[in-house]
């Protein structure tokens, strides 16, 4: 877990990927790597998630390929079998969190309230995904949530963009920010991988000194 978090903190951005077709996994992975961001949270919002994780993690063993929008243990097992190096859940799931903790699988559980955060803290986990960040008060809420749990750090996701990411990353409680702006589904569907690479590079340049 610590090793994964160290890499995520170095990269500062976790692209949230929605792939409708697993054939896009390789060009997308290549675009992210070429843009300087060898990490992806491939979401289980589509039927192509597992195959995409498998293709990406086999082709790019150095890349941090994780699974997002994991809502049950079955998806979690499938993601790990396909090579996912970490699990992200959109909200708190007792069964998924327990399964990951028992099996030494790095997990960032989703939270947006103190109650959910307490559950994550009780598992001894150091980082939670704060989602959906913009809609639940952004940085102000993160600071308020962090006050009673000084050991906790956060990965805000939801409404993060080039316009606000520096503000988030300036807060030491924030390990990295997640977002889909550089990997939007329409760009993927249209095969605009050069554009994805350019947007990724622009994001990486922006956060370079954050
Ligand atoms: C997620 O699942 O983490 C979010 O949908 C990403 O949010 P964004 O599309 O606003 O970046």
CSV table of C-alpha atoms and ligand atoms in Angstrom, one decimal:
chain,number,residue,atom,x,y,z
A,1,UNK,CA,0.0,0.0,0.0
A,2,UNK,CA,2.7,2.5,1.0
A,3,UNK,CA,4.7,1.9,-2.2
A,4,UNK,CA,1.6,2.5,-4.3
A,5,UNK,CA,0.7,5.6,-2.4
A,6,UNK,CA,4.2,6.9,-2.8
A,7,UNK,CA,4.0,6.6,-6.6
A,8,UNK,CA,0.5,8.1,-6.7
A,9,UNK,CA,1.8,11.1,-4.6
A,10,UNK,CA,4.7,11.5,-7.1
A,11,UNK,CA,2.4,11.4,-10.1
A,12,UNK,CA,-0.1,13.8,-8.4
A,13,UNK,CA,-2.9,13.0,-10.9
A,14,UNK,CA,-4.9,9.8,-11.4
A,15,UNK,CA,-6.7,9.8,-14.7
A,16,UNK,CA,-10.2,8.3,-14.3
A,17,UNK,CA,-10.8,6.3,-17.4
A,18,UNK,CA,-14.1,5.0,-18.9
A,19,UNK,CA,-13.5,2.6,-21.8
A,20,UNK,CA,-16.4,1.3,-23.9
A,21,UNK,CA,-14.2,-0.9,-25.9
A,22,UNK,CA,-11.1,-2.8,-24.6
A,23,UNK,CA,-9.3,-2.2,-27.9
A,24,UNK,CA,-8.9,1.4,-26.9
A,25,UNK,CA,-7.0,0.4,-23.7
A,26,UNK,CA,-3.6,0.1,-25.4
A,27,UNK,CA,-3.5,3.4,-27.4
A,28,UNK,CA,-5.0,5.1,-24.3
A,29,UNK,CA,-2.3,3.6,-22.0
A,30,UNK,CA,0.4,4.6,-24.5
A,31,UNK,CA,-1.0,8.2,-24.7
A,32,UNK,CA,-1.0,8.5,-20.9
A,33,UNK,CA,2.6,7.1,-20.6
A,34,UNK,CA,3.8,9.4,-23.5
A,35,UNK,CA,2.1,12.3,-21.8
A,36,UNK,CA,4.0,11.6,-18.6
A,37,UNK,CA,1.3,10.0,-16.5
A,38,UNK,CA,1.8,6.2,-16.2
A,39,UNK,CA,-1.3,5.6,-14.1
A,40,UNK,CA,-5.0,5.0,-14.7
A,41,UNK,CA,-8.1,4.2,-12.7
A,42,UNK,CA,-10.1,2.1,-15.2
A,43,UNK,CA,-13.7,2.2,-14.1
A,44,UNK,CA,-16.1,-0.7,-13.9
A,45,UNK,CA,-18.8,1.5,-15.4
A,46,UNK,CA,-18.6,-0.4,-18.6
A,47,UNK,CA,-18.4,-4.1,-19.5
A,48,UNK,CA,-15.0,-3.4,-21.1
A,49,UNK,CA,-13.3,-2.6,-17.8
A,50,UNK,CA,-11.8,-6.0,-16.9
A,51,UNK,CA,-10.5,-6.7,-20.4
A,52,UNK,CA,-9.1,-3.1,-20.6
A,53,UNK,CA,-7.3,-3.5,-17.2
A,54,UNK,CA,-5.9,-6.9,-18.5
A,55,UNK,CA,-4.7,-5.4,-21.8
A,56,UNK,CA,-3.2,-2.3,-20.2
A,57,UNK,CA,-1.4,-4.0,-17.4
A,58,UNK,CA,0.0,-6.7,-19.6
A,59,UNK,CA,1.3,-4.3,-22.2
A,60,UNK,CA,2.6,-1.8,-19.7
A,61,UNK,CA,3.9,-3.6,-16.6
A,62,UNK,CA,5.4,-0.5,-15.2
A,63,UNK,CA,2.2,1.5,-15.4
A,64,UNK,CA,0.0,1.8,-12.3
A,65,UNK,CA,-3.2,0.3,-13.6
A,66,UNK,CA,-6.0,0.3,-11.0
A,67,UNK,CA,-9.7,-0.4,-11.0
A,68,UNK,CA,-12.3,2.2,-10.2
A,69,UNK,CA,-16.0,2.3,-9.5
A,70,UNK,CA,-15.6,-1.1,-7.8
A,71,UNK,CA,-18.8,-1.8,-6.0
A,72,UNK,CA,-18.6,-5.4,-5.0
A,73,UNK,CA,-16.1,-8.2,-4.1
A,74,UNK,CA,-16.7,-10.0,-7.4
A,75,UNK,CA,-15.5,-7.0,-9.4
A,76,UNK,CA,-12.6,-6.6,-7.0
A,77,UNK,CA,-11.5,-10.2,-7.6
A,78,UNK,CA,-11.9,-9.8,-11.3
A,79,UNK,CA,-9.9,-6.6,-11.4
A,80,UNK,CA,-7.0,-8.2,-9.4
A,81,UNK,CA,-7.0,-11.3,-11.6
A,82,UNK,CA,-6.8,-9.0,-14.6
A,83,UNK,CA,-3.7,-7.2,-13.1
A,84,UNK,CA,-5.1,-4.2,-11.3
A,85,UNK,CA,-2.6,-2.9,-8.8
A,86,UNK,CA,-5.1,-1.0,-6.7
A,87,UNK,CA,-8.8,-0.7,-6.1
A,88,UNK,CA,-10.9,2.5,-5.9
A,89,UNK,CA,-14.5,2.5,-4.8
A,90,UNK,CA,-16.9,5.5,-5.4
A,91,UNK,CA,-18.5,5.2,-1.9
A,92,UNK,CA,-17.7,3.2,1.2
A,93,UNK,CA,-18.2,-0.6,0.9
A,94,UNK,CA,-17.6,-2.7,4.0
A,95,UNK,CA,-17.3,-5.9,2.0
A,96,UNK,CA,-14.9,-4.6,-0.6
A,97,UNK,CA,-12.8,-2.7,2.0
A,98,UNK,CA,-12.5,-5.7,4.3
A,99,UNK,CA,-11.7,-8.0,1.4
A,100,UNK,CA,-8.9,-5.7,0.2
A,101,UNK,CA,-7.5,-5.3,3.7
A,102,UNK,CA,-7.5,-9.0,4.4
A,103,UNK,CA,-5.7,-9.7,1.1
A,104,UNK,CA,-3.2,-6.9,1.2
A,105,UNK,CA,-4.7,-5.2,-1.9
A,106,UNK,CA,-4.2,-1.5,-1.9
A,107,UNK,CA,-7.6,0.3,-1.7
A,108,UNK,CA,-8.7,3.9,-1.7
A,109,UNK,CA,-12.3,3.8,-0.5
A,110,UNK,CA,-14.7,6.6,-1.5
A,111,UNK,CA,-16.0,8.9,1.2
A,112,UNK,CA,-17.8,12.2,1.5
A,113,UNK,CA,-18.9,12.2,5.1
A,114,UNK,CA,-17.3,11.9,8.6
A,115,UNK,CA,-19.2,8.6,9.1
A,116,UNK,CA,-17.7,7.0,6.1
A,117,UNK,CA,-14.3,8.4,6.9
A,118,UNK,CA,-14.6,6.8,10.4
A,119,UNK,CA,-15.1,3.4,8.8
A,120,UNK,CA,-12.0,3.9,6.6
A,121,UNK,CA,-10.0,5.0,9.6
A,122,UNK,CA,-11.1,1.9,11.5
A,123,UNK,CA,-9.6,-0.3,8.8
A,124,UNK,CA,-6.3,1.5,9.4
A,125,UNK,CA,-6.2,2.8,5.9
A,126,UNK,CA,-4.2,6.0,5.3
A,127,UNK,CA,-6.0,7.5,2.3
A,128,UNK,CA,-9.6,7.9,1.1
A,129,UNK,CA,-11.0,9.1,-2.2
A,130,UNK,CA,-13.1,12.2,-1.6
A,131,UNK,CA,-15.9,11.9,-4.1
A,132,UNK,CA,-17.7,13.8,-5.7
A,133,UNK,CA,-15.3,16.5,-4.5
A,134,UNK,CA,-16.8,19.6,-6.1
A,135,UNK,CA,-20.4,18.8,-5.2
A,136,UNK,CA,-19.5,18.1,-1.6
A,137,UNK,CA,-17.6,21.2,-0.8
A,138,UNK,CA,-14.2,20.6,-2.3
A,139,UNK,CA,-11.1,21.7,-0.4
A,140,UNK,CA,-13.1,23.3,2.5
A,141,UNK,CA,-14.8,20.0,3.2
A,142,UNK,CA,-11.5,18.1,3.0
A,143,UNK,CA,-9.9,20.4,5.5
A,144,UNK,CA,-12.9,20.0,7.9
A,145,UNK,CA,-12.9,16.2,7.5
A,146,UNK,CA,-9.1,16.1,8.1
A,147,UNK,CA,-9.3,18.0,11.4
A,148,UNK,CA,-10.6,15.1,13.6
A,149,UNK,CA,-8.5,12.5,11.6
A,150,UNK,CA,-5.0,14.1,11.3
A,151,UNK,CA,-3.5,10.9,10.1
A,152,UNK,CA,-5.8,10.7,7.0
A,153,UNK,CA,-5.0,12.0,3.5
A,154,UNK,CA,-7.3,12.3,0.6
A,155,UNK,CA,-7.6,12.0,-3.2
A,156,UNK,CA,-10.3,14.4,-4.3
A,157,UNK,CA,-12.1,13.4,-7.5
A,158,UNK,CA,-15.2,14.8,-9.3
A,159,UNK,CA,-15.0,18.2,-10.8
A,160,UNK,CA,-11.2,18.4,-10.7
A,161,UNK,CA,-9.7,20.2,-13.7
A,162,UNK,CA,-6.7,22.3,-14.7
A,163,UNK,CA,-8.6,25.3,-13.3
A,164,UNK,CA,-8.6,24.0,-9.7
A,165,UNK,CA,-6.1,21.2,-9.4
A,166,UNK,CA,-3.3,23.4,-8.1
A,167,UNK,CA,-5.5,24.6,-5.3
A,168,UNK,CA,-6.2,21.0,-4.2
A,169,UNK,CA,-2.5,19.9,-4.5
A,170,UNK,CA,-1.3,22.9,-2.4
A,171,UNK,CA,-3.1,21.3,0.6
A,172,UNK,CA,-0.7,18.8,2.3
A,173,UNK,CA,-3.6,16.5,3.3
A,174,UNK,CA,-4.1,15.8,-0.4
A,175,UNK,CA,-2.0,13.1,-1.9
A,176,UNK,CA,-3.1,13.4,-5.5
A,177,UNK,CA,-6.2,14.4,-7.4
A,178,UNK,CA,-8.3,12.2,-9.7
A,179,UNK,CA,-10.0,13.4,-12.9
A,180,UNK,CA,-11.3,12.5,-16.3
A,181,UNK,CA,-10.6,15.8,-18.1
A,182,UNK,CA,-7.7,14.5,-20.1
A,183,UNK,CA,-9.3,11.2,-21.0
A,184,UNK,CA,-12.8,12.2,-21.8
A,185,UNK,CA,-14.9,9.4,-23.4
A,186,UNK,CA,-15.6,11.3,-26.6
A,187,UNK,CA,-11.8,11.8,-27.2
A,188,UNK,CA,-11.3,8.0,-26.7
A,189,UNK,CA,-14.2,7.1,-29.0
A,190,UNK,CA,-13.0,9.4,-31.7
A,191,UNK,CA,-9.5,7.9,-31.4
A,192,UNK,CA,-8.0,11.2,-30.6
A,193,UNK,CA,-5.1,9.7,-28.7
A,194,UNK,CA,-2.7,12.5,-29.7
A,195,UNK,CA,-5.0,15.0,-28.1
A,196,UNK,CA,-5.2,12.9,-25.0
A,197,UNK,CA,-1.4,12.8,-24.9
A,198,UNK,CA,-1.2,16.5,-25.3
A,199,UNK,CA,-3.8,17.2,-22.6
A,200,UNK,CA,-2.0,14.7,-20.3
A,201,UNK,CA,1.3,16.5,-20.9
A,202,UNK,CA,-0.3,19.8,-20.2
A,203,UNK,CA,-1.7,18.5,-16.9
A,204,UNK,CA,1.7,17.1,-16.0
A,205,UNK,CA,3.4,20.3,-16.8
A,206,UNK,CA,0.9,22.3,-14.7
A,207,UNK,CA,1.4,20.2,-11.6
A,208,UNK,CA,5.2,19.8,-12.0
A,209,UNK,CA,6.0,22.1,-9.2
A,210,UNK,CA,2.9,21.6,-7.0
B,1,LIG,C1,-14.9,9.5,-10.8
B,1,LIG,O1,-15.5,8.4,-11.0
B,1,LIG,O2,-13.9,9.5,-10.1
B,1,LIG,C2,-15.4,10.7,-11.4
B,1,LIG,O3,-16.4,10.5,-12.3
B,1,LIG,C3,-14.4,11.6,-12.1
B,1,LIG,O4,-14.9,12.8,-12.0
B,1,LIG,P1,-14.7,13.9,-13.2
B,1,LIG,O5,-15.3,13.2,-14.4
B,1,LIG,O6,-15.5,15.1,-12.8
B,1,LIG,O7,-13.3,14.2,-13.3
